[in-house]
Coordinates of C-alpha atoms in Angstrom, one line a residue:
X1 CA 100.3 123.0 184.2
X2 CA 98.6 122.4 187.5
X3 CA 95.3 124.1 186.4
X4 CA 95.5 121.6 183.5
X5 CA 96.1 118.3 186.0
X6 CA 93.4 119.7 188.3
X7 CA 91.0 120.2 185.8
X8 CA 91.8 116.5 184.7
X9 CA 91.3 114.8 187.3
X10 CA 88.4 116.6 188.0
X11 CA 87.1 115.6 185.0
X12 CA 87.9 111.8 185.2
X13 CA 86.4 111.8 188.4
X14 CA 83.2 113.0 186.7
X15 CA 83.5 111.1 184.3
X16 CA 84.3 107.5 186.4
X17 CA 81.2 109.2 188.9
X18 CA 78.9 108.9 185.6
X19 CA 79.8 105.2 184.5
X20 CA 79.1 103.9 188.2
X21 CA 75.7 105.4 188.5
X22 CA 74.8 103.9 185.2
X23 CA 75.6 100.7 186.7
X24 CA 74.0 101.0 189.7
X25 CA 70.9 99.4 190.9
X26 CA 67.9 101.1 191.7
X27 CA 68.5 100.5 195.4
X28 CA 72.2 101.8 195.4
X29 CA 70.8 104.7 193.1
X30 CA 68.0 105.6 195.6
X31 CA 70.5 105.0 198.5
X32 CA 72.9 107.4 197.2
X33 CA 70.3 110.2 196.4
X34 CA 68.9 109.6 200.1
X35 CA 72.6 110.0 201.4
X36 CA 73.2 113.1 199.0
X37 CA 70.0 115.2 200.0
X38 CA 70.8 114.8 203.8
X39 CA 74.5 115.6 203.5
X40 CA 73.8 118.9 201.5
X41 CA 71.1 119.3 204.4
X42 CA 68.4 119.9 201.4
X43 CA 65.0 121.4 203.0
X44 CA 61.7 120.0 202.7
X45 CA 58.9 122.1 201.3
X46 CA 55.2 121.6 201.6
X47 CA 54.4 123.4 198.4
X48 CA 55.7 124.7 195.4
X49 CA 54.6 128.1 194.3
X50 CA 53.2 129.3 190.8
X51 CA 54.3 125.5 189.7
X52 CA 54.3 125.2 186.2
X53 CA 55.3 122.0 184.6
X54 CA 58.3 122.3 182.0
X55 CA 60.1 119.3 182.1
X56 CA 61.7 116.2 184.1
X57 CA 64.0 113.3 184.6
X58 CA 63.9 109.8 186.0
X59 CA 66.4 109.5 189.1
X60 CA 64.9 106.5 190.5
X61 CA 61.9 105.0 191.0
X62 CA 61.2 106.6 194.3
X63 CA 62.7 110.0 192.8
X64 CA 62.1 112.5 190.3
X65 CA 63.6 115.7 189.5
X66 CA 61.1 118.2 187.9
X67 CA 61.6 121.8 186.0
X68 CA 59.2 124.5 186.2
X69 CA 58.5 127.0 183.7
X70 CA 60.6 129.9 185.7
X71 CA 64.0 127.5 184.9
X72 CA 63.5 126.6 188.8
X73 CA 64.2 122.9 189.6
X74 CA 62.8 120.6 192.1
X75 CA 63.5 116.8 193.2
X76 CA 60.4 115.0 194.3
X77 CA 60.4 111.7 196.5
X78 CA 57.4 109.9 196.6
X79 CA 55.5 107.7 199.4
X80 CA 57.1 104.5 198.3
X81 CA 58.3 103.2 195.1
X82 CA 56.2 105.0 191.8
X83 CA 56.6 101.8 189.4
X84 CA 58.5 102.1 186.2
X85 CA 59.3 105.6 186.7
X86 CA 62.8 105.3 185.9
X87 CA 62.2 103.9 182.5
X88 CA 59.0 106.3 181.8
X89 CA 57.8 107.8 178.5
X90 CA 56.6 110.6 180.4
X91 CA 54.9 111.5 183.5
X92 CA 52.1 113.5 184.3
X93 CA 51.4 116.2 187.1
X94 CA 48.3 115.9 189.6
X95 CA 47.4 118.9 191.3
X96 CA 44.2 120.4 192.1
X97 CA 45.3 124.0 192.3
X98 CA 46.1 125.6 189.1
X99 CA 48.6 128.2 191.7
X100 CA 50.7 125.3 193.2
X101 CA 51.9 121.9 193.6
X102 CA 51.3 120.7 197.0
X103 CA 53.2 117.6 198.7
X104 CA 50.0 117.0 201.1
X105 CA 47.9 116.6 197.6
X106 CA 48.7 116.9 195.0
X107 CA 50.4 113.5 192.9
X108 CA 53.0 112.2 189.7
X109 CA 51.9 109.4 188.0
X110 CA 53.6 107.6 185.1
X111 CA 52.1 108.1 181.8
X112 CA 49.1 105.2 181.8
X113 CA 49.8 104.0 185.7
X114 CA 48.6 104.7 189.1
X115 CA 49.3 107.8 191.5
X116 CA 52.0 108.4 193.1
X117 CA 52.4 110.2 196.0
X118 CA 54.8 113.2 197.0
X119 CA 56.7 112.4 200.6
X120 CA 59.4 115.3 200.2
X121 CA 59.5 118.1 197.7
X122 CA 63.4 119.7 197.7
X123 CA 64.0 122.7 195.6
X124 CA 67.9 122.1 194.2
X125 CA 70.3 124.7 193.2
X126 CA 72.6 124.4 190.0
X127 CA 75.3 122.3 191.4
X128 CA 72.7 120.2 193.3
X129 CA 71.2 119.3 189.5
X130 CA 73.9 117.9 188.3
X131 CA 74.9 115.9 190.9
X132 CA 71.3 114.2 190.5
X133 CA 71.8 114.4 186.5
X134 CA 74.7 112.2 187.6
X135 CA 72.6 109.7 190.1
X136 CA 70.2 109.0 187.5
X137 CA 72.9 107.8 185.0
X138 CA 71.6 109.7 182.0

């Protein structure tokens, strides 16, 4: 019976977690994501090896999280706001090197709009995903 109660409230806090950030503002979204990658002390890479583009999600528009094709995941934070990238159709990948995704580079830019450049690149475990699938509201 306590596993059950546990497991409950667990679960409504999830779930009341999930209503709020579909309510929340872009601001209080990328507030919250800035407040989340420095208390899980998330590490800033410079480049992402053998990068191959699978899929992605909208957190923000100042941050994106990003599959590759080896089922590794990765949030990106660009040099200022990337515009409309929360609402995007799609996005598309910049990179000059066929081997890698560089921050110092390489670029995202929303499907028909202007580059956006990469300020941090953090590589995010499983529990770390869905705390941004979360964030983003969707």
């Amino acid at each position: 019976m306590r596993n059950l109660l546990v497991t409950l409230l667990a679960t409504s806090s999830v779930l009341s977690f999930s209503a709020a950030a579909g309510g929340m503002s872009l601001a209080e979204k990328d507030k919250a994501l800035d407040s989340y990658v420095e208390s899980q002390s998330l590490k800033d890479t410079d480049v992402i090896n053998d990068f191959k583009f699978s899929s992605w999600r909208p957190l923000s528009d100042n941050y994106v999280m990003v599959t590759a094709k080896h089922e590794q995941s990765y949030v990106l934070k660009t040099k200022g706001r990337c515009l409309n990238l929360h609402d995007a159709d799609g996005i598309q990948i910049n990179k000059a090197s066929n081997l890698a995704f560089y921050k110092s580079s390489d670029s995202i830019s929303v499907l028909g709009g202007a580059k956006c450049y990469i300020k941090s690149i953090y590589q995010i475990n499983d529990e770390n995903k869905e705390y941004f699938k979360q964030i983003s509201g969707s």
